[in-house]
Tab-separated table of C-alpha atoms in Angstrom:
chain	number	residue	atom	x	y	z
A	1	MET	CA	-38.308	29.057	32.117
A	2	HIS	CA	-36.264	32.205	32.311
A	3	THR	CA	-37.473	35.250	30.478
A	4	ALA	CA	-35.752	38.457	29.668
A	5	ARG	CA	-37.663	41.447	30.949
A	6	ARG	CA	-38.361	44.634	29.066
A	7	LYS	CA	-36.684	47.561	30.743
A	8	SER	CA	-35.557	51.117	30.199
A	9	HIS	CA	-31.928	51.988	30.828
A	10	THR	CA	-32.937	53.223	34.288
A	11	ALA	CA	-34.670	49.967	35.131
A	12	ARG	CA	-31.801	47.963	33.715
A	13	PHE	CA	-29.237	49.643	35.938
A	14	GLY	CA	-31.653	49.728	38.862
A	15	VAL	CA	-32.304	45.981	38.819
A	16	LEU	CA	-28.633	45.175	38.537
A	17	ALA	CA	-27.823	47.725	41.199
A	18	GLY	CA	-30.164	46.077	43.695
A	19	PHE	CA	-28.900	42.622	42.808
A	20	SER	CA	-25.321	43.784	43.006
A	21	PHE	CA	-25.823	45.541	46.349
A	22	ALA	CA	-26.682	42.200	47.908
A	23	TYR	CA	-23.483	40.804	46.466
A	24	ALA	CA	-21.580	43.717	47.908
A	25	LEU	CA	-22.890	43.115	51.426
A	26	ALA	CA	-22.411	39.374	51.339
A	27	THR	CA	-19.449	38.509	49.191
A	28	PHE	CA	-18.215	41.016	46.693
A	29	ILE	CA	-15.780	43.243	48.566
A	30	PHE	CA	-12.375	42.042	47.481
A	31	ALA	CA	-10.143	40.136	49.812
A	32	TRP	CA	-7.221	42.545	49.711
A	33	PRO	CA	-7.015	44.980	52.664
A	34	ARG	CA	-6.696	48.679	52.016
A	35	SER	CA	-3.158	49.908	52.430
A	36	SER	CA	-2.325	52.938	54.558
A	37	PRO	CA	1.449	53.217	54.985
A	38	SER	CA	2.693	55.144	57.981
A	39	GLU	CA	3.480	58.794	57.449
A	40	GLY	CA	7.036	59.438	56.450
A	41	ALA	CA	7.581	55.900	55.151
A	42	GLN	CA	10.098	55.880	52.305
A	43	LEU	CA	8.493	54.835	49.022
A	44	PRO	CA	10.334	52.424	46.729
A	45	ARG	CA	11.688	53.672	43.436
A	46	ALA	CA	8.829	53.429	40.954
A	47	ALA	CA	9.031	51.230	37.864
A	48	GLN	CA	7.177	52.864	34.973
A	49	TYR	CA	4.352	50.970	33.252
A	50	THR	CA	1.479	51.774	30.914
A	51	LEU	CA	-1.907	50.104	31.333
A	52	LYS	CA	-3.326	49.920	27.812
A	53	LEU	CA	-7.076	49.349	27.720
A	54	ASN	CA	-9.004	47.889	24.805
A	55	ARG	CA	-11.670	50.610	24.991
A	56	ASP	CA	-12.260	54.144	26.224
A	57	ILE	CA	-11.445	54.967	29.824
A	58	SER	CA	-14.781	54.398	31.555
A	59	PRO	CA	-16.144	53.243	34.925
A	60	ALA	CA	-15.148	49.731	33.829
A	61	ALA	CA	-11.579	50.827	34.669
A	62	ALA	CA	-12.534	52.385	38.013
A	63	GLY	CA	-10.189	50.137	39.997
A	64	ALA	CA	-7.125	51.339	38.092
A	65	ILE	CA	-8.367	54.950	38.052
A	66	VAL	CA	-8.743	55.047	41.830
A	67	ALA	CA	-5.513	53.104	42.415
A	68	GLU	CA	-3.653	55.693	40.335
A	69	SER	CA	-5.393	58.639	41.999
A	70	ASP	CA	-4.864	57.305	45.532
A	71	GLY	CA	-1.202	56.550	44.928
A	72	LEU	CA	-1.645	52.814	45.446
A	73	PHE	CA	0.514	51.950	42.448
A	74	THR	CA	3.195	54.369	43.637
A	75	ARG	CA	3.204	52.875	47.124
A	76	ALA	CA	3.710	49.478	45.515
A	77	GLY	CA	6.739	50.794	43.631
A	78	LEU	CA	5.014	51.325	40.279
A	79	ARG	CA	4.296	54.400	38.194
A	80	MET	CA	1.195	53.447	36.201
A	81	HIS	CA	-0.358	55.461	33.374
A	82	VAL	CA	-3.805	54.359	32.165
A	83	VAL	CA	-4.315	54.793	28.397
A	84	ALA	CA	-7.461	54.288	26.316
A	85	GLY	CA	-7.532	51.831	23.419
A	86	SER	CA	-9.690	51.021	20.406
A	87	GLY	CA	-10.169	47.262	20.592
A	88	ASP	CA	-8.246	44.112	21.428
A	89	GLY	CA	-5.924	44.526	18.453
A	90	ASP	CA	-4.846	47.973	19.604
A	91	ALA	CA	-4.018	46.737	23.112
A	92	ILE	CA	-2.202	43.667	21.783
A	93	ALA	CA	-0.088	45.752	19.411
A	94	ALA	CA	0.864	48.122	22.232
A	95	VAL	CA	1.991	45.262	24.461
A	96	ALA	CA	3.910	43.579	21.646
A	97	ALA	CA	5.830	46.825	21.108
A	98	ASP	CA	6.684	47.593	24.736
A	99	GLU	CA	7.879	45.334	27.545
A	100	HIS	CA	6.571	47.807	30.113
A	101	THR	CA	2.983	47.873	28.866
A	102	ILE	CA	0.256	45.814	30.524
A	103	GLY	CA	-2.694	45.220	28.219
A	104	VAL	CA	-6.373	44.459	28.655
A	105	ALA	CA	-8.131	42.290	26.051
A	106	SER	CA	-10.952	39.797	25.799
A	107	MET	CA	-9.835	36.225	26.384
A	108	ALA	CA	-10.954	35.334	22.870
A	109	GLY	CA	-8.912	38.161	21.360
A	110	PHE	CA	-5.920	37.184	23.457
A	111	LEU	CA	-6.109	33.525	22.375
A	112	LYS	CA	-6.428	34.498	18.705
A	113	ALA	CA	-3.339	36.713	18.878
A	114	ARG	CA	-1.377	34.042	20.728
A	115	SER	CA	-2.359	31.408	18.157
A	116	GLU	CA	-1.054	33.723	15.432
A	117	GLY	CA	2.377	33.835	17.070
A	118	VAL	CA	2.248	36.993	19.194
A	119	ALA	CA	4.426	36.283	22.255
A	120	ILE	CA	2.043	37.487	24.973
A	121	VAL	CA	1.115	35.916	28.304
A	122	ALA	CA	-2.027	36.394	30.414
A	123	PHE	CA	-1.262	36.667	34.128
A	124	ALA	CA	-4.539	37.785	35.765
A	125	GLY	CA	-8.220	38.277	35.095
A	126	CYS	CA	-9.503	41.817	34.613
A	127	SER	CA	-13.088	40.647	35.144
A	128	ALA	CA	-14.533	37.250	35.938
A	129	ALA	CA	-17.141	37.334	33.165
A	130	SER	CA	-17.739	39.440	30.086
A	131	PRO	CA	-20.788	41.754	30.375
A	132	VAL	CA	-22.200	40.699	27.005
A	133	GLU	CA	-25.897	41.279	26.301
A	134	PHE	CA	-28.338	41.393	23.397
A	135	PHE	CA	-29.824	44.905	23.107
A	136	ALA	CA	-32.984	45.998	21.301
A	137	LEU	CA	-35.176	49.075	21.155
A	138	PRO	CA	-38.451	48.972	23.121
A	139	ASP	CA	-40.740	48.118	20.186
A	140	THR	CA	-38.736	44.985	19.259
A	141	LYS	CA	-39.865	41.679	20.748
A	142	LEU	CA	-36.983	40.263	22.765
A	143	MET	CA	-38.151	37.998	25.575
A	144	LEU	CA	-36.755	34.552	24.754
A	145	PRO	CA	-33.863	33.153	22.695
A	146	SER	CA	-36.327	32.103	19.991
A	147	ASP	CA	-37.236	35.780	19.501
A	148	LEU	CA	-33.881	36.234	17.760
A	149	GLU	CA	-35.053	34.086	14.850
A	150	GLY	CA	-35.911	36.189	11.827
A	151	LYS	CA	-34.174	39.267	13.205
A	152	ARG	CA	-31.099	41.080	11.924
A	153	ILE	CA	-28.498	40.698	14.685
A	154	GLY	CA	-25.526	43.032	14.504
A	155	TYR	CA	-22.222	42.799	16.305
A	156	ILE	CA	-18.687	44.118	15.905
A	157	ARG	CA	-16.276	41.883	14.036
A	158	GLY	CA	-13.965	39.921	16.305
A	159	PRO	CA	-13.594	36.589	18.074
A	160	GLU	CA	-15.238	37.484	21.397
A	161	LEU	CA	-18.752	38.359	20.253
A	162	SER	CA	-18.693	35.755	17.493
A	163	ALA	CA	-17.891	33.035	20.045
A	164	VAL	CA	-20.682	34.200	22.370
A	165	PHE	CA	-23.208	34.398	19.546
A	166	TYR	CA	-22.643	30.895	18.217
A	167	GLU	CA	-22.432	29.330	21.685
A	168	PHE	CA	-25.782	30.977	22.465
A	169	VAL	CA	-27.266	29.591	19.246
A	170	SER	CA	-25.973	26.096	20.025
A	171	LYS	CA	-27.019	25.983	23.680
A	172	ASN	CA	-30.527	27.198	22.912
A	173	SER	CA	-31.105	25.025	19.807
A	174	LEU	CA	-31.827	27.959	17.530
A	175	ALA	CA	-32.153	27.338	13.815
A	176	GLN	CA	-29.200	29.030	12.138
A	177	SER	CA	-31.166	29.199	8.888
A	178	LYS	CA	-33.603	31.547	10.648
A	179	LEU	CA	-30.926	33.863	12.049
A	180	LEU	CA	-29.557	36.896	10.246
A	181	PRO	CA	-26.191	37.799	11.803
A	182	VAL	CA	-24.680	41.045	10.533
A	183	LYS	CA	-21.068	41.977	11.268
A	184	SER	CA	-21.001	45.738	11.641
A	185	ASP	CA	-18.436	48.434	12.335
A	186	GLU	CA	-21.103	50.612	14.001
A	187	PRO	CA	-23.783	48.266	15.373
A	188	LEU	CA	-25.252	50.786	17.798
A	189	GLN	CA	-25.739	53.379	15.086
A	190	ASP	CA	-27.173	50.710	12.795
A	191	LEU	CA	-29.647	49.796	15.538
A	192	LEU	CA	-30.751	53.397	15.989
A	193	GLU	CA	-31.130	53.793	12.231
A	194	ARG	CA	-33.190	50.559	12.101
A	195	LYS	CA	-30.722	48.860	9.780
A	196	ILE	CA	-30.626	45.985	12.256
A	197	ASP	CA	-33.071	44.796	14.910
A	198	VAL	CA	-30.809	43.578	17.734
A	199	ILE	CA	-27.178	44.098	18.668
A	200	LEU	CA	-24.876	41.872	20.659
A	201	GLY	CA	-22.659	44.130	22.725
A	202	HIS	CA	-21.354	45.016	26.163
A	203	LEU	CA	-23.152	46.538	29.117
A	204	ASP	CA	-20.223	48.910	29.684
A	205	ILE	CA	-20.000	50.029	26.040
A	206	GLU	CA	-23.286	49.849	24.101
A	207	GLY	CA	-25.411	49.754	27.256
A	208	LEU	CA	-23.576	52.728	28.686
A	209	GLU	CA	-23.922	54.725	25.469
A	210	LEU	CA	-27.664	54.050	25.260
A	211	ALA	CA	-28.055	55.150	28.868
A	212	ARG	CA	-25.893	58.234	28.287
A	213	ARG	CA	-28.178	59.237	25.404
A	214	ASN	CA	-31.247	58.538	27.562
A	215	ILE	CA	-32.514	55.963	25.044
A	216	GLU	CA	-34.793	53.242	26.397
A	217	TYR	CA	-33.893	49.666	25.551
A	218	LYS	CA	-34.470	46.062	26.508
A	219	THR	CA	-31.945	43.257	26.891
A	220	LEU	CA	-31.585	39.507	26.696
A	221	SER	CA	-28.762	38.068	28.780
A	222	PRO	CA	-26.749	35.130	27.387
A	223	ALA	CA	-25.766	34.285	30.975
A	224	SER	CA	-29.438	33.597	31.763
A	225	TYR	CA	-29.460	30.945	29.037
A	226	GLY	CA	-26.285	29.009	29.743
A	227	VAL	CA	-23.594	31.166	28.141
A	228	HIS	CA	-20.983	32.459	30.580
A	229	ALA	CA	-18.407	34.274	28.488
A	230	ALA	CA	-14.875	34.490	29.868
A	231	GLY	CA	-13.922	37.939	31.076
A	232	ALA	CA	-11.099	40.177	29.915
A	233	VAL	CA	-7.502	39.474	30.976
A	234	TYR	CA	-4.370	41.395	31.858
A	235	PHE	CA	-1.424	40.355	29.690
A	236	VAL	CA	2.178	41.284	28.926
A	237	GLN	CA	5.038	40.314	26.650
A	238	GLU	CA	6.689	37.007	27.534
A	239	GLN	CA	9.850	38.966	28.368
A	240	ALA	CA	7.988	41.015	30.968
A	241	LEU	CA	7.690	37.931	33.168
A	242	GLY	CA	11.322	38.574	34.037
A	243	ASP	CA	9.951	41.396	36.231
A	244	ARG	CA	7.302	39.162	37.738
A	245	ARG	CA	7.429	40.895	41.102
A	246	ASN	CA	6.214	44.106	39.453
A	247	LEU	CA	3.239	42.234	38.017
A	248	GLU	CA	2.425	40.884	41.483
A	249	LYS	CA	2.503	44.449	42.807
A	250	PHE	CA	0.191	45.518	39.991
A	251	VAL	CA	-2.377	42.844	40.882
A	252	ILE	CA	-2.318	43.811	44.568
A	253	ALA	CA	-2.605	47.556	43.892
A	254	ALA	CA	-5.391	47.068	41.322
A	255	ALA	CA	-7.373	45.000	43.837
A	256	GLN	CA	-6.896	47.678	46.470
A	257	GLY	CA	-8.092	50.210	43.898
A	258	TRP	CA	-11.339	48.303	43.416
A	259	ASN	CA	-11.760	48.082	47.196
A	260	ALA	CA	-11.376	51.834	47.452
A	261	ALA	CA	-13.600	52.531	44.429
A	262	TYR	CA	-16.562	50.776	46.022
A	263	ALA	CA	-15.893	51.829	49.615
A	264	ASN	CA	-17.147	55.417	49.413
A	265	TYR	CA	-18.975	56.654	46.311
A	266	ASP	CA	-19.094	60.210	47.641
A	267	ARG	CA	-15.300	60.292	47.399
A	268	THR	CA	-14.585	58.062	44.387
A	269	ILE	CA	-17.345	58.919	41.895
A	270	PRO	CA	-15.921	62.452	41.393
A	271	ILE	CA	-12.457	60.932	40.836
A	272	ILE	CA	-13.856	58.569	38.208
A	273	ALA	CA	-15.951	61.317	36.586
A	274	ASN	CA	-12.853	63.477	36.139
A	275	SER	CA	-10.818	60.633	34.634
A	276	ILE	CA	-13.077	59.004	32.054
A	277	ASP	CA	-13.197	59.884	28.358
A	278	ALA	CA	-16.923	60.452	27.803
A	279	PRO	CA	-18.651	62.942	30.128
A	280	LEU	CA	-21.148	61.102	32.348
A	281	SER	CA	-23.334	62.256	35.187
A	282	ARG	CA	-22.288	61.082	38.620
A	283	SER	CA	-25.589	59.263	39.091
A	284	LEU	CA	-25.044	57.309	35.866
A	285	ILE	CA	-21.500	56.398	36.917
A	286	ALA	CA	-22.850	55.111	40.236
A	287	ARG	CA	-25.496	52.994	38.463
A	288	LEU	CA	-22.915	51.531	36.126
A	289	MET	CA	-20.578	50.780	39.021
A	290	ASP	CA	-23.374	48.885	40.744
A	291	ALA	CA	-24.357	47.106	37.530
A	292	GLN	CA	-20.884	45.799	36.750
A	293	ARG	CA	-20.231	44.238	40.174
A	294	VAL	CA	-21.688	40.876	39.205
A	295	TYR	CA	-19.350	40.640	36.214
A	296	LEU	CA	-16.253	41.747	38.096
A	297	ARG	CA	-16.290	39.290	40.989
A	298	PRO	CA	-19.098	36.756	41.215
A	299	TYR	CA	-19.619	34.845	44.422
A	300	GLY	CA	-16.639	32.829	45.615
A	301	THR	CA	-13.943	34.362	43.420
A	302	ARG	CA	-10.933	36.496	44.239
A	303	PHE	CA	-9.631	39.446	42.303
A	304	GLY	CA	-7.624	38.407	39.266
A	305	GLU	CA	-8.652	34.757	39.222
A	306	LEU	CA	-8.262	32.912	35.922
A	307	ASP	CA	-10.707	30.055	35.337
A	308	GLU	CA	-8.628	27.380	33.597
A	309	ARG	CA	-11.670	25.292	32.698
A	310	ARG	CA	-13.433	28.242	31.079
A	311	ILE	CA	-10.296	29.173	29.124
A	312	ARG	CA	-9.972	25.650	27.743
A	313	THR	CA	-13.657	25.541	26.837
A	314	LEU	CA	-13.374	28.846	24.999
A	315	GLN	CA	-10.369	27.624	23.031
A	316	THR	CA	-12.319	24.536	21.950
A	317	GLN	CA	-15.196	26.717	20.762
A	318	LEU	CA	-12.862	29.011	18.830
A	319	LEU	CA	-11.233	26.026	17.145
A	320	GLN	CA	-14.610	24.568	16.208
A	321	ARG	CA	-15.655	27.881	14.657
A	322	ARG	CA	-12.246	28.075	12.903
A	323	ILE	CA	-11.595	31.406	14.541
A	324	LEU	CA	-8.367	29.768	15.695
A	325	GLN	CA	-6.450	27.884	13.047
A	326	GLU	CA	-4.442	25.919	15.593
A	327	SER	CA	-4.599	25.360	19.324
A	328	VAL	CA	-2.633	27.430	21.836
A	329	ASP	CA	-0.260	25.853	24.346
A	330	LEU	CA	-2.041	27.186	27.411
A	331	THR	CA	0.772	26.112	29.739
A	332	ARG	CA	2.899	28.824	28.086
A	333	ALA	CA	0.178	31.337	27.223
A	334	VAL	CA	-1.299	31.642	30.727
A	335	ASN	CA	0.854	32.178	33.811
A	336	TYR	CA	-0.762	31.413	37.184
A	337	ASP	CA	2.354	32.019	39.301
A	338	VAL	CA	1.877	35.797	39.450
A	339	LEU	CA	-1.550	35.413	41.048
A	340	LYS	CA	-0.392	32.733	43.462
A	341	ALA	CA	2.468	34.929	44.650
A	342	ALA	CA	0.153	37.945	44.999
A	343	TYR	CA	-2.315	35.913	47.059
A	344	ARG	CA	0.481	34.643	49.312
A	345	SER	CA	1.848	38.151	49.768
A	346	GLU	CA	-1.506	39.547	50.810
A	347	ALA	CA	-2.232	36.585	53.083
A	348	ARG	CA	1.024	37.335	54.966
A	349	SER	CA	0.124	41.013	55.303
A	350	GLU	CA	-3.314	40.398	56.839
C-alpha cells in the first residue's frame, strides 16, 4: 500500500530533489545537444513570435527563459517574447487572435476549446505530466485516498482539475456521497482561512506559493494512486502550421533551453530569478527546478513528446463527465509532424 507522507515545504522539495537528481544522472538530460555556433556566423532573419503562458512566469518556464536569455531562439531564426497569462482561457484567446503566438495550456483546456470550435492545434508537449497534487495544512489528516472522505476539497474551476479529481475518485473507489468538492476562485486563500480542508492544485503554483510564504503543508499525489494527468501542450492557430519550420525551430531551441537551464545552476538560477514574476530566493528556485524534473521528462521520453494514448483517454473521461459536449477529431487537433521533423533535424546534427 502506498501512503502519502506528511512533509513541510522543505521536505517536499527535498524528497523530490533527491529523487529527481537520480533521474538527472541516469535519464533526464534532454537528447538535444547544446548549440554553440562559430563566432562570426551569420544569423538568419528572425521571425517574431510570442510565447503566451497560462500562468505567471515562474521556474516552470525556465527552459524558455534560458533559451531567450542565451539567444537560442535567435540563433534558430526566431525572436521569442515570453508573456505571462491568467489561465488556459487567456492563452487560448491570445493564440486565436494572433497567428504568431504560441500558447501553453493544459491538455484538458485545449481539448475543451477545440471541441467548442476554436481552430487551434497542439504540436508538442510542454511537460510530460501535470504536477497536480492534493495539499493540506499540517493538522489535517491526509495519508490515504480515503482520508478525503468527509473533507471540503477545493479546486479552481476548469476541465483539468475536474478531470483529475473524478478520475482519482473512480480509480480509488471513493464514495462520492462522502466527498465535498468545492469549486473556488481562490482555493489557496480558502485553505488558509479554513473555509476548506484540502485543495487540489499544482506543485508549481499552489505548492510554490505555500513554500514562498514558508507555510508547512502535506500532500497526497494522484500519481501514486493511478492517476497520471496529461501535461500541458504547446499549441497554435491552424493557420500557423503553414510556417511549420518555425515551430520545429521552436521545439529544438526550447529543448536546448532546458538543457542549459539544468546544466549549471550557478549560471542559470540568477537568470531565472531575474525573469520570473514573483520574487523568489535562489535556493527556492533551485528546489523547485529539482522538484519539477519528474513531471517534465519522465524516464524514456524525449522533449515535446505527445502521448496519443493518454490524450485519447483524457478525451473519453471529459466526454463521460460532460465537460466536452462532443468528441474532438484528434487527427486534426494534434499534429505530430512538427515533432518528427524536429527529431530528425537534431538526429542529423549529432
